[in-house]
Amino acid sequence: MKALQAAEALRLVREAALAAREAGELGEFLGELERIRVEALIAPATPPAAASPEKPEQHDRLLTTKEVHERTGMSCWWIRQNKATLPIVRLQTGGYRFSERGLERWIQSRSGAS
């Protein structure tokens, strides 16, 4: 990446961080930024997966407490209190998110679906 492109990208990230802070969404923004940072760090060490024609590669998203609430109907308070029983992903920043695929499996196991 050229120096000017990198400087412009960093400027845009700073602006987005300020906007997220003003909107009260800085935690979610920083969590997503951390996910992007980790993906960039591990990408060179990860061998490319062979694409299956029947099933395209599916990335696991990291969900916020609010997104888990929207999917499960459980209160945000309940989710925070019971996070140890949910598919949690600890972030390097000390925060946490929830694995989207793990949450789907958790929901299926609770609903008795196979």
mmCIF file with all atom_site columns, C-alpha atoms in Angstrom:
data_model
loop_
_atom_site.group_PDB
_atom_site.id
_atom_site.type_symbol
_atom_site.label_atom_id
_atom_site.label_alt_id
_atom_site.label_comp_id
_atom_site.label_asym_id
_atom_site.label_entity_id
_atom_site.label_seq_id
_atom_site.pdbx_PDB_ins_code
_atom_site.Cartn_x
_atom_site.Cartn_y
_atom_site.Cartn_z
_atom_site.occupancy
_atom_site.B_iso_or_equiv
_atom_site.pdbx_formal_charge
_atom_site.auth_seq_id
_atom_site.auth_comp_id
_atom_site.auth_asym_id
_atom_site.auth_atom_id
_atom_site.pdbx_PDB_model_num
ATOM 1   C CA . MET A 1 1   ? 0.000   0.000   0.000  1.00 0.00 ? 1   MET A CA 1
ATOM 2   C CA . LYS A 1 2   ? 1.401   3.363   -0.944 1.00 0.00 ? 2   LYS A CA 1
ATOM 3   C CA . ALA A 1 3   ? 2.123   5.857   1.829  1.00 0.00 ? 3   ALA A CA 1
ATOM 4   C CA . LEU A 1 4   ? -0.588  8.283   0.648  1.00 0.00 ? 4   LEU A CA 1
ATOM 5   C CA . GLN A 1 5   ? -3.201  5.520   0.516  1.00 0.00 ? 5   GLN A CA 1
ATOM 6   C CA . ALA A 1 6   ? -2.221  4.341   3.992  1.00 0.00 ? 6   ALA A CA 1
ATOM 7   C CA . ALA A 1 7   ? -2.394  7.882   5.382  1.00 0.00 ? 7   ALA A CA 1
ATOM 8   C CA . GLU A 1 8   ? -5.848  8.382   3.842  1.00 0.00 ? 8   GLU A CA 1
ATOM 9   C CA . ALA A 1 9   ? -7.079  5.039   5.196  1.00 0.00 ? 9   ALA A CA 1
ATOM 10  C CA . LEU A 1 10  ? -5.863  5.936   8.698  1.00 0.00 ? 10  LEU A CA 1
ATOM 11  C CA . ARG A 1 11  ? -7.521  9.350   8.453  1.00 0.00 ? 11  ARG A CA 1
ATOM 12  C CA . LEU A 1 12  ? -10.819 7.661   7.577  1.00 0.00 ? 12  LEU A CA 1
ATOM 13  C CA . VAL A 1 13  ? -10.453 5.229   10.498 1.00 0.00 ? 13  VAL A CA 1
ATOM 14  C CA . ARG A 1 14  ? -9.876  8.147   12.887 1.00 0.00 ? 14  ARG A CA 1
ATOM 15  C CA . GLU A 1 15  ? -12.978 9.917   11.564 1.00 0.00 ? 15  GLU A CA 1
ATOM 16  C CA . ALA A 1 16  ? -15.031 6.738   11.925 1.00 0.00 ? 16  ALA A CA 1
ATOM 17  C CA . ALA A 1 17  ? -13.778 6.263   15.507 1.00 0.00 ? 17  ALA A CA 1
ATOM 18  C CA . LEU A 1 18  ? -14.812 9.802   16.419 1.00 0.00 ? 18  LEU A CA 1
ATOM 19  C CA . ALA A 1 19  ? -18.222 9.293   14.822 1.00 0.00 ? 19  ALA A CA 1
ATOM 20  C CA . ALA A 1 20  ? -18.672 5.987   16.677 1.00 0.00 ? 20  ALA A CA 1
ATOM 21  C CA . ARG A 1 21  ? -17.731 7.647   19.970 1.00 0.00 ? 21  ARG A CA 1
ATOM 22  C CA . GLU A 1 22  ? -20.248 10.440  19.390 1.00 0.00 ? 22  GLU A CA 1
ATOM 23  C CA . ALA A 1 23  ? -22.930 7.847   18.580 1.00 0.00 ? 23  ALA A CA 1
ATOM 24  C CA . GLY A 1 24  ? -22.127 5.875   21.740 1.00 0.00 ? 24  GLY A CA 1
ATOM 25  C CA . GLU A 1 25  ? -20.890 2.917   19.682 1.00 0.00 ? 25  GLU A CA 1
ATOM 26  C CA . LEU A 1 26  ? -17.155 3.139   20.290 1.00 0.00 ? 26  LEU A CA 1
ATOM 27  C CA . GLY A 1 27  ? -16.968 -0.296  21.933 1.00 0.00 ? 27  GLY A CA 1
ATOM 28  C CA . GLU A 1 28  ? -18.575 -2.019  18.950 1.00 0.00 ? 28  GLU A CA 1
ATOM 29  C CA . PHE A 1 29  ? -16.360 -0.065  16.548 1.00 0.00 ? 29  PHE A CA 1
ATOM 30  C CA . LEU A 1 30  ? -13.170 -0.968  18.413 1.00 0.00 ? 30  LEU A CA 1
ATOM 31  C CA . GLY A 1 31  ? -14.236 -4.615  18.589 1.00 0.00 ? 31  GLY A CA 1
ATOM 32  C CA . GLU A 1 32  ? -14.736 -4.734  14.837 1.00 0.00 ? 32  GLU A CA 1
ATOM 33  C CA . LEU A 1 33  ? -11.431 -2.912  14.291 1.00 0.00 ? 33  LEU A CA 1
ATOM 34  C CA . GLU A 1 34  ? -9.694  -5.504  16.492 1.00 0.00 ? 34  GLU A CA 1
ATOM 35  C CA . ARG A 1 35  ? -11.271 -8.316  14.465 1.00 0.00 ? 35  ARG A CA 1
ATOM 36  C CA . ILE A 1 36  ? -9.936  -6.738  11.247 1.00 0.00 ? 36  ILE A CA 1
ATOM 37  C CA . ARG A 1 37  ? -6.473  -6.338  12.817 1.00 0.00 ? 37  ARG A CA 1
ATOM 38  C CA . VAL A 1 38  ? -6.363  -9.987  13.876 1.00 0.00 ? 38  VAL A CA 1
ATOM 39  C CA . GLU A 1 39  ? -7.550  -11.169 10.457 1.00 0.00 ? 39  GLU A CA 1
ATOM 40  C CA . ALA A 1 40  ? -4.776  -9.132  8.811  1.00 0.00 ? 40  ALA A CA 1
ATOM 41  C CA . LEU A 1 41  ? -2.187  -10.603 11.164 1.00 0.00 ? 41  LEU A CA 1
ATOM 42  C CA . ILE A 1 42  ? -3.183  -14.236 10.692 1.00 0.00 ? 42  ILE A CA 1
ATOM 43  C CA . ALA A 1 43  ? -3.981  -14.095 6.961  1.00 0.00 ? 43  ALA A CA 1
ATOM 44  C CA . PRO A 1 44  ? -0.374  -14.785 5.835  1.00 0.00 ? 44  PRO A CA 1
ATOM 45  C CA . ALA A 1 45  ? -0.162  -17.819 8.137  1.00 0.00 ? 45  ALA A CA 1
ATOM 46  C CA . THR A 1 46  ? -3.510  -19.280 7.105  1.00 0.00 ? 46  THR A CA 1
ATOM 47  C CA . PRO A 1 47  ? -3.425  -21.587 4.082  1.00 0.00 ? 47  PRO A CA 1
ATOM 48  C CA . PRO A 1 48  ? -6.079  -20.784 1.485  1.00 0.00 ? 48  PRO A CA 1
ATOM 49  C CA . ALA A 1 49  ? -9.118  -23.015 1.884  1.00 0.00 ? 49  ALA A CA 1
ATOM 50  C CA . ALA A 1 50  ? -10.248 -25.049 -1.082 1.00 0.00 ? 50  ALA A CA 1
ATOM 51  C CA . ALA A 1 51  ? -13.575 -23.634 -2.185 1.00 0.00 ? 51  ALA A CA 1
ATOM 52  C CA . SER A 1 52  ? -16.349 -26.168 -2.241 1.00 0.00 ? 52  SER A CA 1
ATOM 53  C CA . PRO A 1 53  ? -18.830 -25.754 -5.112 1.00 0.00 ? 53  PRO A CA 1
ATOM 54  C CA . GLU A 1 54  ? -21.760 -26.873 -2.913 1.00 0.00 ? 54  GLU A CA 1
ATOM 55  C CA . LYS A 1 55  ? -20.949 -24.779 0.120  1.00 0.00 ? 55  LYS A CA 1
ATOM 56  C CA . PRO A 1 56  ? -19.193 -21.415 -0.174 1.00 0.00 ? 56  PRO A CA 1
ATOM 57  C CA . GLU A 1 57  ? -16.698 -20.538 2.553  1.00 0.00 ? 57  GLU A CA 1
ATOM 58  C CA . GLN A 1 58  ? -18.484 -19.026 5.519  1.00 0.00 ? 58  GLN A CA 1
ATOM 59  C CA . HIS A 1 59  ? -16.702 -16.656 7.879  1.00 0.00 ? 59  HIS A CA 1
ATOM 60  C CA . ASP A 1 60  ? -17.680 -16.540 11.513 1.00 0.00 ? 60  ASP A CA 1
ATOM 61  C CA . ARG A 1 61  ? -18.850 -13.077 12.544 1.00 0.00 ? 61  ARG A CA 1
ATOM 62  C CA . LEU A 1 62  ? -18.355 -11.744 16.028 1.00 0.00 ? 62  LEU A CA 1
ATOM 63  C CA . LEU A 1 63  ? -21.613 -10.451 17.473 1.00 0.00 ? 63  LEU A CA 1
ATOM 64  C CA . THR A 1 64  ? -22.229 -7.798  20.107 1.00 0.00 ? 64  THR A CA 1
ATOM 65  C CA . THR A 1 65  ? -24.492 -8.319  23.095 1.00 0.00 ? 65  THR A CA 1
ATOM 66  C CA . LYS A 1 66  ? -27.165 -6.289  21.308 1.00 0.00 ? 66  LYS A CA 1
ATOM 67  C CA . GLU A 1 67  ? -26.964 -8.505  18.210 1.00 0.00 ? 67  GLU A CA 1
ATOM 68  C CA . VAL A 1 68  ? -27.264 -11.629 20.385 1.00 0.00 ? 68  VAL A CA 1
ATOM 69  C CA . HIS A 1 69  ? -30.307 -10.042 22.056 1.00 0.00 ? 69  HIS A CA 1
ATOM 70  C CA . GLU A 1 70  ? -31.884 -9.406  18.637 1.00 0.00 ? 70  GLU A CA 1
ATOM 71  C CA . ARG A 1 71  ? -31.319 -13.042 17.577 1.00 0.00 ? 71  ARG A CA 1
ATOM 72  C CA . THR A 1 72  ? -32.331 -14.768 20.783 1.00 0.00 ? 72  THR A CA 1
ATOM 73  C CA . GLY A 1 73  ? -34.846 -12.428 22.395 1.00 0.00 ? 73  GLY A CA 1
ATOM 74  C CA . MET A 1 74  ? -32.916 -12.749 25.678 1.00 0.00 ? 74  MET A CA 1
ATOM 75  C CA . SER A 1 75  ? -32.342 -9.482  27.533 1.00 0.00 ? 75  SER A CA 1
ATOM 76  C CA . CYS A 1 76  ? -28.909 -7.861  27.295 1.00 0.00 ? 76  CYS A CA 1
ATOM 77  C CA . TRP A 1 77  ? -28.673 -8.235  31.082 1.00 0.00 ? 77  TRP A CA 1
ATOM 78  C CA . TRP A 1 78  ? -29.326 -12.011 30.824 1.00 0.00 ? 78  TRP A CA 1
ATOM 79  C CA . ILE A 1 79  ? -26.767 -12.349 28.036 1.00 0.00 ? 79  ILE A CA 1
ATOM 80  C CA . ARG A 1 80  ? -24.073 -10.566 30.063 1.00 0.00 ? 80  ARG A CA 1
ATOM 81  C CA . GLN A 1 81  ? -24.877 -12.598 33.191 1.00 0.00 ? 81  GLN A CA 1
ATOM 82  C CA . ASN A 1 82  ? -24.791 -15.916 31.288 1.00 0.00 ? 82  ASN A CA 1
ATOM 83  C CA . LYS A 1 83  ? -22.009 -15.214 28.794 1.00 0.00 ? 83  LYS A CA 1
ATOM 84  C CA . ALA A 1 84  ? -19.969 -18.138 30.138 1.00 0.00 ? 84  ALA A CA 1
ATOM 85  C CA . THR A 1 85  ? -22.639 -20.530 28.825 1.00 0.00 ? 85  THR A CA 1
ATOM 86  C CA . LEU A 1 86  ? -22.652 -18.891 25.390 1.00 0.00 ? 86  LEU A CA 1
ATOM 87  C CA . PRO A 1 87  ? -20.065 -19.178 22.576 1.00 0.00 ? 87  PRO A CA 1
ATOM 88  C CA . ILE A 1 88  ? -17.888 -16.292 23.749 1.00 0.00 ? 88  ILE A CA 1
ATOM 89  C CA . VAL A 1 89  ? -14.742 -14.982 22.074 1.00 0.00 ? 89  VAL A CA 1
ATOM 90  C CA . ARG A 1 90  ? -12.343 -13.018 24.288 1.00 0.00 ? 90  ARG A CA 1
ATOM 91  C CA . LEU A 1 91  ? -10.719 -10.035 22.597 1.00 0.00 ? 91  LEU A CA 1
ATOM 92  C CA . GLN A 1 92  ? -7.162  -8.923  23.230 1.00 0.00 ? 92  GLN A CA 1
ATOM 93  C CA . THR A 1 93  ? -8.575  -5.645  24.565 1.00 0.00 ? 93  THR A CA 1
ATOM 94  C CA . GLY A 1 94  ? -10.230 -7.499  27.446 1.00 0.00 ? 94  GLY A CA 1
ATOM 95  C CA . GLY A 1 95  ? -13.698 -7.304  25.917 1.00 0.00 ? 95  GLY A CA 1
ATOM 96  C CA . TYR A 1 96  ? -15.690 -10.092 24.391 1.00 0.00 ? 96  TYR A CA 1
ATOM 97  C CA . ARG A 1 97  ? -17.978 -10.908 21.487 1.00 0.00 ? 97  ARG A CA 1
ATOM 98  C CA . PHE A 1 98  ? -20.047 -13.925 20.566 1.00 0.00 ? 98  PHE A CA 1
ATOM 99  C CA . SER A 1 99  ? -19.373 -16.369 17.735 1.00 0.00 ? 99  SER A CA 1
ATOM 100 C CA . GLU A 1 100 ? -22.209 -16.206 15.207 1.00 0.00 ? 100 GLU A CA 1
ATOM 101 C CA . ARG A 1 101 ? -21.830 -19.851 14.162 1.00 0.00 ? 101 ARG A CA 1
ATOM 102 C CA . GLY A 1 102 ? -21.454 -20.951 17.777 1.00 0.00 ? 102 GLY A CA 1
ATOM 103 C CA . LEU A 1 103 ? -24.598 -19.014 18.691 1.00 0.00 ? 103 LEU A CA 1
ATOM 104 C CA . GLU A 1 104 ? -26.535 -20.738 15.898 1.00 0.00 ? 104 GLU A CA 1
ATOM 105 C CA . ARG A 1 105 ? -25.422 -24.128 17.261 1.00 0.00 ? 105 ARG A CA 1
ATOM 106 C CA . TRP A 1 106 ? -26.358 -23.013 20.796 1.00 0.00 ? 106 TRP A CA 1
ATOM 107 C CA . ILE A 1 107 ? -29.824 -21.954 19.632 1.00 0.00 ? 107 ILE A CA 1
ATOM 108 C CA . GLN A 1 108 ? -30.315 -25.283 17.816 1.00 0.00 ? 108 GLN A CA 1
ATOM 109 C CA . SER A 1 109 ? -29.256 -27.258 20.863 1.00 0.00 ? 109 SER A CA 1
ATOM 110 C CA . ARG A 1 110 ? -31.725 -25.330 23.041 1.00 0.00 ? 110 ARG A CA 1
ATOM 111 C CA . SER A 1 111 ? -34.580 -25.704 20.576 1.00 0.00 ? 111 SER A CA 1
ATOM 112 C CA . GLY A 1 112 ? -34.050 -29.437 20.106 1.00 0.00 ? 112 GLY A CA 1
ATOM 113 C CA . ALA A 1 113 ? -33.528 -28.990 16.355 1.00 0.00 ? 113 ALA A CA 1
ATOM 114 C CA . SER A 1 114 ? -30.983 -31.224 14.666 1.00 0.00 ? 114 SER A CA 1
#
